[in-house]
Coordinates of C-alpha atoms and ligand atoms in Angstrom, one line a residue:
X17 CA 0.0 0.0 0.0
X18 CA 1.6 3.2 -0.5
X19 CA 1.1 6.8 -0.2
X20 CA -2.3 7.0 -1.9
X21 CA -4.6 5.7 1.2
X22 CA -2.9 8.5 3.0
X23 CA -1.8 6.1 6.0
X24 CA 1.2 4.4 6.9
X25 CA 2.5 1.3 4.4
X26 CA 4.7 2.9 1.8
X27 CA 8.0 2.5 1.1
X28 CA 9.8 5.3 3.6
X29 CA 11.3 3.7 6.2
X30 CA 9.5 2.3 9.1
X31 CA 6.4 4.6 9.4
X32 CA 3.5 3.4 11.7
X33 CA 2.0 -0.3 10.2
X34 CA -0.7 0.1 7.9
X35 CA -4.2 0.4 8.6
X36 CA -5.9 -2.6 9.3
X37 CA -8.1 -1.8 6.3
X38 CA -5.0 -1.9 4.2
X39 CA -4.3 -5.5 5.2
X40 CA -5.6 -7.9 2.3
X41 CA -6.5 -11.0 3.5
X42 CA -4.4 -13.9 1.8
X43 CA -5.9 -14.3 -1.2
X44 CA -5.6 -17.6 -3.4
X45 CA -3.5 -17.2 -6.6
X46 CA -5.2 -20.1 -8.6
X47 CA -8.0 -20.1 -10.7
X48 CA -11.7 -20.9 -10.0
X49 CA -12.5 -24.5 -9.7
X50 CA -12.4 -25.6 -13.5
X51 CA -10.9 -23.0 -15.0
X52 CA -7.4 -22.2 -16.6
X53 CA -4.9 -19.0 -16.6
X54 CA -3.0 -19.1 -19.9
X55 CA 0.7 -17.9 -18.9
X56 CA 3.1 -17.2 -21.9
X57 CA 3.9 -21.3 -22.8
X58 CA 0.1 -22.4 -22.6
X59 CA -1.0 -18.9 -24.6
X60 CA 1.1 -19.6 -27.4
X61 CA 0.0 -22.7 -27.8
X62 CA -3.5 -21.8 -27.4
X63 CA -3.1 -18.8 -30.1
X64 CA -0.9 -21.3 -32.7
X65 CA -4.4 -23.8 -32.4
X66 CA -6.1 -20.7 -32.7
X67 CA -4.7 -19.6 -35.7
X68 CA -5.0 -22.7 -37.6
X69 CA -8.5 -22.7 -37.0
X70 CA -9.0 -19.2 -38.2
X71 CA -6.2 -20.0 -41.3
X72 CA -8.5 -22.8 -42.7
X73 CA -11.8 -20.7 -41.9
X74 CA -10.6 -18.2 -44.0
X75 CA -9.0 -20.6 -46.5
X76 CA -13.0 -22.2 -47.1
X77 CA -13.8 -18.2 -47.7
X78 CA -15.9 -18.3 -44.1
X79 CA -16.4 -15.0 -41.7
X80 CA -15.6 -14.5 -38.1
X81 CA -18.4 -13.5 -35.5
X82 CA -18.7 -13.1 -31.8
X83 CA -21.0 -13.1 -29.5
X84 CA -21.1 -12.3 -25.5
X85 CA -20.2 -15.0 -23.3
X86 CA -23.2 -13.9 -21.0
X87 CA -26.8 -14.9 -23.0
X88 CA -30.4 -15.0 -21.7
X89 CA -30.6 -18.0 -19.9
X90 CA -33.8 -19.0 -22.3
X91 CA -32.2 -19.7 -25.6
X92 CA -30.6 -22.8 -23.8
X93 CA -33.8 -24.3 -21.8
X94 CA -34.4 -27.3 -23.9
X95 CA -36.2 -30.1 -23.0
X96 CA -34.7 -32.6 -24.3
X97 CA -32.9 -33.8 -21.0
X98 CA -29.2 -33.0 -22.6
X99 CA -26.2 -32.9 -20.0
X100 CA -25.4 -29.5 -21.2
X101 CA -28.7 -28.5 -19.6
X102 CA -28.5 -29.6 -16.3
X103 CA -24.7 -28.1 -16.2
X104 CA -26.0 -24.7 -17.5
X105 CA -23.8 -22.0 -15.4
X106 CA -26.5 -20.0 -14.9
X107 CA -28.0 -17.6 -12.4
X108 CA -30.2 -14.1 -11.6
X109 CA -28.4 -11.0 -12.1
X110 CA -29.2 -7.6 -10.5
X111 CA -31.6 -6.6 -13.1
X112 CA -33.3 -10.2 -11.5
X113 CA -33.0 -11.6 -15.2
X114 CA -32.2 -14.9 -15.8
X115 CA -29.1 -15.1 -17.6
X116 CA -25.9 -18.0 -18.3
X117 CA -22.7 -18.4 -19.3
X118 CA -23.2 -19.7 -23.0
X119 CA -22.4 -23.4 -22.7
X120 CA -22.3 -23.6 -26.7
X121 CA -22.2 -21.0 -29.5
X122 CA -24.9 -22.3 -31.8
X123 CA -27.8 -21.1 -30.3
X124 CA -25.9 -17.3 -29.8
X125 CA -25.6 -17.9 -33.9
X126 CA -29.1 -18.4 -34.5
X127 CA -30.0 -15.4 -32.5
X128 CA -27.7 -13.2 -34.3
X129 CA -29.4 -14.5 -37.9
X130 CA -32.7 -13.8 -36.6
X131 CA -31.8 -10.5 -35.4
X132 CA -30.2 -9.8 -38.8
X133 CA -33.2 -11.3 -40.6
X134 CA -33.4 -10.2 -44.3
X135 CA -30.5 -8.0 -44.2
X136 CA -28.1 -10.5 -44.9
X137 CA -27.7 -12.5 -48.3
X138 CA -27.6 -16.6 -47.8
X139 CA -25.9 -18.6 -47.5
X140 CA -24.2 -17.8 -44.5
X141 CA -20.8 -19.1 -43.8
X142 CA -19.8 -17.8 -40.0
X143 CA -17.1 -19.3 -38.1
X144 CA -16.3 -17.9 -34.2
X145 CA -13.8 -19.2 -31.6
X146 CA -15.3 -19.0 -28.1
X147 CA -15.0 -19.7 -24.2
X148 CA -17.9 -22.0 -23.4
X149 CA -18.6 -22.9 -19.8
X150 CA -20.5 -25.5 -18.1
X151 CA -21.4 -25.7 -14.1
X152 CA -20.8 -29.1 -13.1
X153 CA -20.0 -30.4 -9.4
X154 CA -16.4 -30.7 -9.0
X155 CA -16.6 -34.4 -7.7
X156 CA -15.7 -35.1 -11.6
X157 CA -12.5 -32.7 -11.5
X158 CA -13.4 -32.1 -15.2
X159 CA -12.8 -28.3 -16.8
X160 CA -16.3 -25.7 -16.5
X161 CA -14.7 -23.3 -19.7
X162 CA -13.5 -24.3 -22.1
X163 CA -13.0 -22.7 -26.1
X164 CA -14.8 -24.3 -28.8
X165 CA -14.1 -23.3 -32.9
X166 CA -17.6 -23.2 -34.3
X167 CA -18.3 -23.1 -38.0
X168 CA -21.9 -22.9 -39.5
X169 CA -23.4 -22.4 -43.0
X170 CA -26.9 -21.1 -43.1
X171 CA -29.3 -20.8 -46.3
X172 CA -28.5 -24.6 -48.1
X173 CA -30.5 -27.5 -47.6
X174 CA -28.2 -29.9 -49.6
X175 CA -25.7 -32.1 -48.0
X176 CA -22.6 -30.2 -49.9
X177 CA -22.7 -27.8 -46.5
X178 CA -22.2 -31.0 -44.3
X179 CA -19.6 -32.1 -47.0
X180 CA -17.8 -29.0 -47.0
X181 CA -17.6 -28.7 -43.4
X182 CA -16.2 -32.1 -42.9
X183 CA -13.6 -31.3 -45.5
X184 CA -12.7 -27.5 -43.2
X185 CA -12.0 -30.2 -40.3
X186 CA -9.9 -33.0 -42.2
X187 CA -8.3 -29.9 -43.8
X188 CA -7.5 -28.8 -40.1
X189 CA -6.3 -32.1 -38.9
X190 CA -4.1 -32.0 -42.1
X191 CA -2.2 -28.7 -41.3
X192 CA -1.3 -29.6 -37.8
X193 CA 0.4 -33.3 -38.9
X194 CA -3.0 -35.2 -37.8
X195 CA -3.7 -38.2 -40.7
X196 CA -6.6 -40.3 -41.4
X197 CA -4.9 -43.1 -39.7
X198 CA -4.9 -41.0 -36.4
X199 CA -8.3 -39.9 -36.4
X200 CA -11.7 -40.5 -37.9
X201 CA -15.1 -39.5 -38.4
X202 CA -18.1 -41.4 -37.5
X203 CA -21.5 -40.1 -39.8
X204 CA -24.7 -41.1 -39.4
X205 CA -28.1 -39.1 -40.0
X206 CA -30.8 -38.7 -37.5
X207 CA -33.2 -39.0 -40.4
X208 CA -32.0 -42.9 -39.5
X209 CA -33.7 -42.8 -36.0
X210 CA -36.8 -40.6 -37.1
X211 CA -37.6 -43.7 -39.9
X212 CA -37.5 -46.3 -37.6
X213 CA -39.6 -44.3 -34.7
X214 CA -42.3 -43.4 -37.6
X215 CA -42.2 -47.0 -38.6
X216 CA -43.3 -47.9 -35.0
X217 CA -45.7 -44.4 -34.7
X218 CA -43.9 -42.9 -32.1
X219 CA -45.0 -39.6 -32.4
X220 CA -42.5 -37.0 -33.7
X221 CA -42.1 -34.6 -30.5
X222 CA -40.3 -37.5 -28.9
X223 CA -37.5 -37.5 -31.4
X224 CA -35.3 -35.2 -29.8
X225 CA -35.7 -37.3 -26.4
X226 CA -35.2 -40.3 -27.8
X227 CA -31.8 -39.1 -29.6
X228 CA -30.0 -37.6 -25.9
X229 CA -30.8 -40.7 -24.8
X230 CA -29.3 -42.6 -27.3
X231 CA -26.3 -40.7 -27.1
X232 CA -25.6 -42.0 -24.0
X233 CA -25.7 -45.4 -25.6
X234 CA -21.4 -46.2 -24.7
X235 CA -21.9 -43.9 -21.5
X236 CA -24.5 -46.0 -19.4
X237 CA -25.7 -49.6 -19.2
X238 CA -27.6 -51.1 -21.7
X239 CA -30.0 -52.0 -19.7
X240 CA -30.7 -48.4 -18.5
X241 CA -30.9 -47.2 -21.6
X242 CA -33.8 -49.4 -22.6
X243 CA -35.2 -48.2 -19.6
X244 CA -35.1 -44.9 -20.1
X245 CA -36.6 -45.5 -23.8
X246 CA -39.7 -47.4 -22.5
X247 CA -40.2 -44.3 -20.1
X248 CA -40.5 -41.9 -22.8
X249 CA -43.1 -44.0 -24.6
X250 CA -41.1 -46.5 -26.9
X251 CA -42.8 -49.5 -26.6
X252 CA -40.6 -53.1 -25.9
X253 CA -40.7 -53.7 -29.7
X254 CA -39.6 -50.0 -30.8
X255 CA -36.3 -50.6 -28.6
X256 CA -34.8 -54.0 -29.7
X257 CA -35.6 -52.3 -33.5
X258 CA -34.1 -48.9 -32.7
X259 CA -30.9 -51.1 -31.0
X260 CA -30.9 -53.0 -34.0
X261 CA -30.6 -50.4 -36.5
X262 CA -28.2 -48.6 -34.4
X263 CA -25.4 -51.6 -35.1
X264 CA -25.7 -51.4 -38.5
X265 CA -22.1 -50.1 -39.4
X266 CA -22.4 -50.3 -43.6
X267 CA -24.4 -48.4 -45.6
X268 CA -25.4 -51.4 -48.3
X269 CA -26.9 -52.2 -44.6
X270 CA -28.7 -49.7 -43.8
X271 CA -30.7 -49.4 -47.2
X272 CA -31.4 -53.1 -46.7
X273 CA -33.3 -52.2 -43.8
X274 CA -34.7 -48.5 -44.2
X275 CA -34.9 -49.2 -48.1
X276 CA -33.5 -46.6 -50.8
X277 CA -36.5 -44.3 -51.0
X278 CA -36.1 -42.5 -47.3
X279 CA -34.0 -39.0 -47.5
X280 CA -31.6 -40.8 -44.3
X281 CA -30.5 -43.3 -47.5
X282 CA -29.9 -40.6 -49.7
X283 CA -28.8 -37.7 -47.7
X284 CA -25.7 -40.3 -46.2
X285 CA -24.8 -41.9 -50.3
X286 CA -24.2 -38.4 -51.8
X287 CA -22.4 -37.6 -48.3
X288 CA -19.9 -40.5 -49.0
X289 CA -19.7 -40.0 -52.8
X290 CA -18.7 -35.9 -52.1
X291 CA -16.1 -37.4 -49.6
X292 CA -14.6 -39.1 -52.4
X293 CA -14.8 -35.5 -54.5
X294 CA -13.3 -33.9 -51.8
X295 CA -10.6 -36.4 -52.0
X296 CA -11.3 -37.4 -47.5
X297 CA -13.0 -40.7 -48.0
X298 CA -10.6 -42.7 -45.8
X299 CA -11.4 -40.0 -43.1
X300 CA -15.1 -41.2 -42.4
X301 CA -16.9 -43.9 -41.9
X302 CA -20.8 -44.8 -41.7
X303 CA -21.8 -45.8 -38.0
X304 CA -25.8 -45.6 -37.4
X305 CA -25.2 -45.6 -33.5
X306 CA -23.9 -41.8 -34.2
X307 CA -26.4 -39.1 -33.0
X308 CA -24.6 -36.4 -31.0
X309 CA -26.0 -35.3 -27.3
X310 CA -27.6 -31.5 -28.9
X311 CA -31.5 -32.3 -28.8
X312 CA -31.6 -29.6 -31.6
X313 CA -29.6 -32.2 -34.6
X314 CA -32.1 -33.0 -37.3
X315 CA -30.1 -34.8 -40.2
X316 CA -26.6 -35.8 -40.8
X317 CA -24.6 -35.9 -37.5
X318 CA -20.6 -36.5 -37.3
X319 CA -17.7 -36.8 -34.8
X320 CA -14.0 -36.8 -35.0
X321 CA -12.6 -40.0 -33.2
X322 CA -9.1 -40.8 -32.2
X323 CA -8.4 -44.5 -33.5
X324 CA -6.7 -45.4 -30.7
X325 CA -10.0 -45.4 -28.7
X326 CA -8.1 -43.2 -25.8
X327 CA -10.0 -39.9 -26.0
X328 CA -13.7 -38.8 -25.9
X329 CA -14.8 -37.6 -29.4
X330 CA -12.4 -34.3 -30.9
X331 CA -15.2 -32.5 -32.3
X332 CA -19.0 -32.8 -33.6
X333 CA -21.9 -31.2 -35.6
X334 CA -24.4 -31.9 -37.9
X335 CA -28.0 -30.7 -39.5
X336 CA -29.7 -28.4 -37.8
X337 CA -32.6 -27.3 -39.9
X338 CA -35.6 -26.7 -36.7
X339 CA -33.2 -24.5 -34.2
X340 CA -34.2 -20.6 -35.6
X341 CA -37.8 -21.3 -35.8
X342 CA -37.7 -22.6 -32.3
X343 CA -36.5 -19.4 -31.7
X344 CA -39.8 -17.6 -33.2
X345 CA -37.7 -17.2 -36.1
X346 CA -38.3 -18.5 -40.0
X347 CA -36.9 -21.5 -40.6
X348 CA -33.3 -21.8 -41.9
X349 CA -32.0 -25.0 -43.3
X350 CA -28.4 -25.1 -41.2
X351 CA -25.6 -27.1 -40.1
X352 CA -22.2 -26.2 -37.6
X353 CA -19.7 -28.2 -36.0
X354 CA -17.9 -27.2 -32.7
X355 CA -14.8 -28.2 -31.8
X356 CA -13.4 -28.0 -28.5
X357 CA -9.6 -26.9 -27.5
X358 CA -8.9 -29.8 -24.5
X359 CA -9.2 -33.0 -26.6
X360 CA -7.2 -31.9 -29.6
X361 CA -4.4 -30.9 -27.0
X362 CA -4.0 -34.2 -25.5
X363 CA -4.3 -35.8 -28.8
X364 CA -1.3 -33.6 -30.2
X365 CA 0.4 -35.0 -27.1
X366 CA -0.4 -38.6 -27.6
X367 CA 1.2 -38.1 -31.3
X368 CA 4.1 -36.2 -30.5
X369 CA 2.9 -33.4 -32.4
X370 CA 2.9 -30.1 -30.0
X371 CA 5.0 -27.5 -32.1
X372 CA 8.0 -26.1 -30.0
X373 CA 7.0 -22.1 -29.9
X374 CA 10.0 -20.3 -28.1
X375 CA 9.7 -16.5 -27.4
X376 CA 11.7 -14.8 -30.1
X377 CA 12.6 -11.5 -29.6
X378 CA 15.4 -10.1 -32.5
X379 CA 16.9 -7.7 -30.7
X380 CA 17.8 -6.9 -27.0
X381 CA 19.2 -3.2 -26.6
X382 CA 21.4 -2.0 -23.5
X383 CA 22.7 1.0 -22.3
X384 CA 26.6 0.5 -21.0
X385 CA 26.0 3.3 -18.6
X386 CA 23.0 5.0 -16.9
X387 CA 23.4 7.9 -18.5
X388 CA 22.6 6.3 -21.8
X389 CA 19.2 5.4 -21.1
X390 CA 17.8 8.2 -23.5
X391 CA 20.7 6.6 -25.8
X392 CA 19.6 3.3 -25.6
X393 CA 15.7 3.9 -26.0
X394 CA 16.4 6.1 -28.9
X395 CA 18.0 3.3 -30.6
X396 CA 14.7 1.1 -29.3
X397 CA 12.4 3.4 -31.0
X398 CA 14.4 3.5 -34.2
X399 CA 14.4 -0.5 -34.4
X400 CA 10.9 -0.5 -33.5
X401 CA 9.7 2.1 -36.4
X402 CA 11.5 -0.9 -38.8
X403 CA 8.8 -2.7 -37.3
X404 CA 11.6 -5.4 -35.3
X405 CA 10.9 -6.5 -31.6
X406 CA 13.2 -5.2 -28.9
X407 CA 13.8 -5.9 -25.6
X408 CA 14.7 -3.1 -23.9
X409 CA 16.9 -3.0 -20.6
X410 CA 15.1 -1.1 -18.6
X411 CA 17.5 -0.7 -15.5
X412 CA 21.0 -0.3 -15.4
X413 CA 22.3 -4.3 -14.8
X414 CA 25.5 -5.7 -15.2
X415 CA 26.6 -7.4 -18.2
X416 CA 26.4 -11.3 -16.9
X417 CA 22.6 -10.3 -16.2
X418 CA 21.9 -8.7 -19.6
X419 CA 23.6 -12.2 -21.3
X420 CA 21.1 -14.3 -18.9
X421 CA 18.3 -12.1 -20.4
X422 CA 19.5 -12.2 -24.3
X423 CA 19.3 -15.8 -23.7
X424 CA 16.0 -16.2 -22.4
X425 CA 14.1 -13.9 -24.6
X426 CA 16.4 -15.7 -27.0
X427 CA 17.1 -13.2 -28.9
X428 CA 18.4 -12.8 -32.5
X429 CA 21.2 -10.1 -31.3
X430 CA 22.7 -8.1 -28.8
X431 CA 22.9 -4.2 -28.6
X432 CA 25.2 -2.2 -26.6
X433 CA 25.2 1.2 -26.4
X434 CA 28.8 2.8 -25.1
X435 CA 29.8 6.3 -24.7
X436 CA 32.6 6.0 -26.8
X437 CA 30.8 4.2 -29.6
X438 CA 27.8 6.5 -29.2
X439 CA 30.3 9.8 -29.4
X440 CA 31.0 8.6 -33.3
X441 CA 27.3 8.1 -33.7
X442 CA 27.8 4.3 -33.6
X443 CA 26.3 1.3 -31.9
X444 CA 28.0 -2.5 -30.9
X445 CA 26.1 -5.2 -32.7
X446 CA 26.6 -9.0 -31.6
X447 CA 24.7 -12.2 -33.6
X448 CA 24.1 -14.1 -30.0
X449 CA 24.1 -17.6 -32.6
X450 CA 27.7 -16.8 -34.0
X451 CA 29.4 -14.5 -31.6
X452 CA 29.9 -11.9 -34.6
X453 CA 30.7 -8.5 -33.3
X454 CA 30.7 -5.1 -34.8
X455 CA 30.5 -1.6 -34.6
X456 CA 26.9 -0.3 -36.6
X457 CA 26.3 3.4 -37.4
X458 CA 23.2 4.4 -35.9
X459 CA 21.6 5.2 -39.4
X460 CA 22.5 2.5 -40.8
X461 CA 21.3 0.4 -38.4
X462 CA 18.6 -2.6 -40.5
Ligands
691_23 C1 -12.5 -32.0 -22.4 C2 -13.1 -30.7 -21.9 O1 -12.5 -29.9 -21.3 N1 -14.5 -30.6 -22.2 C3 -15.2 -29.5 -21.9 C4 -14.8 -28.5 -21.0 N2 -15.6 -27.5 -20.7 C5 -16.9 -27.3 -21.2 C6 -17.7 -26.2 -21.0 C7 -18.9 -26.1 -21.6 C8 -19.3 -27.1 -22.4 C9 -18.5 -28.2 -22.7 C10 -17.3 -28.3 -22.1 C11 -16.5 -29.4 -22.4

């Protein structure tokens, strides 16, 4: 505490103690429960994922948005019994509204293409990056934030969006050294599910229901899932079909079964045949026990696995042609993915494939004597203007320190300013790498 609360405290010698008001409680350093701080290693991690996310958005000619972190609690109360509803980190502000921490960035999408209605041409290609949290009870350990790459296309029915989006992710894998024998993607359509429910006349509003709880199909016991089925009204009959179905791991299979005239059929053959276009068939793979745990998924679904079977899935999306008219708004056809920053992390680990991001700084300027401070700024500014990084001594240290410091901002080169060298307008230049010294006029200085 020093002079500004008037009292004691400060840094003149031993005045009376502060007062007790001054004396902050021991406060602890670490996060909240669940949540990161990204020092200098993690954060350039985080921004080199970042910015391979926004490189290939950009590369499939898609626009960045944002949206606030804080959203009515409303455009998330589903009632479909998702997980992500009953961890909604939410809660009464001030104004007594009742407001969360977005838990996902697809319904903050839809809200923004309602509110921007006719004025925008279709289709829409919108990609954000954004912290999502979730409010879960510790017991599990697991994270509460974390950031998720979301891209959508709104305005086109056909399944060339789904395609395309697929091919922005394999395209992402690609760039970062990830190969189709590393990771895959499981499709499937929910068109799959709502042919099989119609063909046992469970009534459509249970669709959504039945899909959460099929999610959960490698996450609970069999039994329990069956359960759970009959209680939402699918009768004994319904759920040893629906299981059936749900094995079925080849297309041929599938139209066996559903036939060739239903749109699940048809939607997942011109899926697979644009795969080959895009030149990522050996990256997916039909699997009817795919639905995704978002209530609001209405066709093709997908999710990037890790072969190895180690990790939960990498990322996820699919159709989602009902979610702006449940909004009040007109009907959109649209389909997203999200993809989530933790998995792909440990996966890069798993592979040996974290990139090694040192600080780089290319120069590190010095003044030899305090009274070149000015000196040594000056030749800061100048460096700077030529748009190079410099670290800049800011107090006078001794040489040994100023080494220590070169070498762990490893920088490019070393620049002392002298008075005797600074009296003929001239500066010391040393290459750390090669030891190279020599004496650099100040204007000439590149
Ligand atoms: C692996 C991981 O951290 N998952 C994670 C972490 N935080 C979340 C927060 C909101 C929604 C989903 C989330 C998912």
């Amino acid at each position: 505490s020093s002079g500004e609360n008037g009292g004691g405290g400060g840094r003149s010698g031993a005045l009376s103690p502060p007062p007790i008001t001054d004396v902050v409680q021991k406060i602890d350093v670490n996060p909240p429960k669940g949540t990161r701080d990204f020092a200098p290693e993690e954060m350039r991690l985080r921004n080199w994922l970042f910015q391979n996310f926004r490189e290939v958005s950009r590369m499939f000619g898609f626009e960045e948005v944002d949206f606030p972190v804080l959203e009515s609690e409303a455009l998330f109360i589903r009632k479909a019994g998702e997980e992500i509803r009953d961890q909604l980190y939410c809660f009464e502000d001030r104004g007594n509204r009742r407001v969360a921490l977005r838990p996902e960035l697809t319904p903050s999408l839809a809200r923004l293409v309602i509110q921007k209605g006719k004025s925008v041409s279709l289709p829409l290609k919108w990609f954000a990056i954004g912290q999502c949290w979730r409010y879960e009870r510790m017991t599990r350990g697991r994270r509460r934030e974390h950031y998720q790459w979301n891209m959508d296309i709104i305005g086109v029915p056909e399944v060339t969006a789904e395609a395309e989006l697929i091919s922005s992710i394999v395209t992402f894998f690609k760039r970062i050294g990830i190969t189709a024998s590393d990771v895959g993607f499981k499709v499937s359509s929910r068109k799959v599910l709502q042919e099989v429910l119609r063909c046992y006349s469970i009534p459509e509003n249970l669709f959504s229901k039945v899909c959460i709880i099929i999610d959960k199909i490698e996450k609970i016991p069999l039994d329990e899932i069956k359960k759970e089925l009959k209680s939402t009204g699918v009768s004994e009959e319904g759920v040893e079909e629906l299981l059936q179905v749900l094995s079925i791991k080849s297309l041929a299979k599938l139209e066996e079964i559903l036939g060739s005239a239903g749109e699940a059929v048809a939607d997942l053959k011109q899926l697979f045949s644009l795969a080959e276009k895009f030149g990522y068939s050996e990256w997916i793979e039909f699997d009817a026990s795919v639905v995704r745990g978002l209530a609001y998924y209405t066709g093709i679904v997908f999710e990037g696995f890790d072969r190895e079977g180690k990790l939960r899935a990498i990322c996820g999306g699919g159709r989602y042609d009902r979610l702006l008219s449940t909004f009040g708004g007109e009907d959109l056809p649209a389909c997203g993915f999200g993809f989530g920053d933790a998995v792909i992390v440990e996966l890069l680990k798993e592979r040996g494939l974290v990139p090694e991001l040192n600080l780089r700084v290319e120069n590190i300027v010095c003044a030899l004597d305090v009274d070149l401070q000015g000196a040594a700024a000056r030749v800061a500014s100048i460096l700077r203007e030529k748009g190079q990084s410099v670290d800049l001594v800011l107090e006078s240290k001794p040489l040994k320190w100023v080494f220590k410091r070169a070498a762990r901002v490893n920088a490019y080169r070393l620049i002392l300013v002298g008075s005797s060298e600074w009296q003929r307008g001239m500066v010391s230049v040393k290459i750390l790498s090669s030891g190279e010294q020599n004496e650099v006029k100040l204007d000439e200085l590149e």
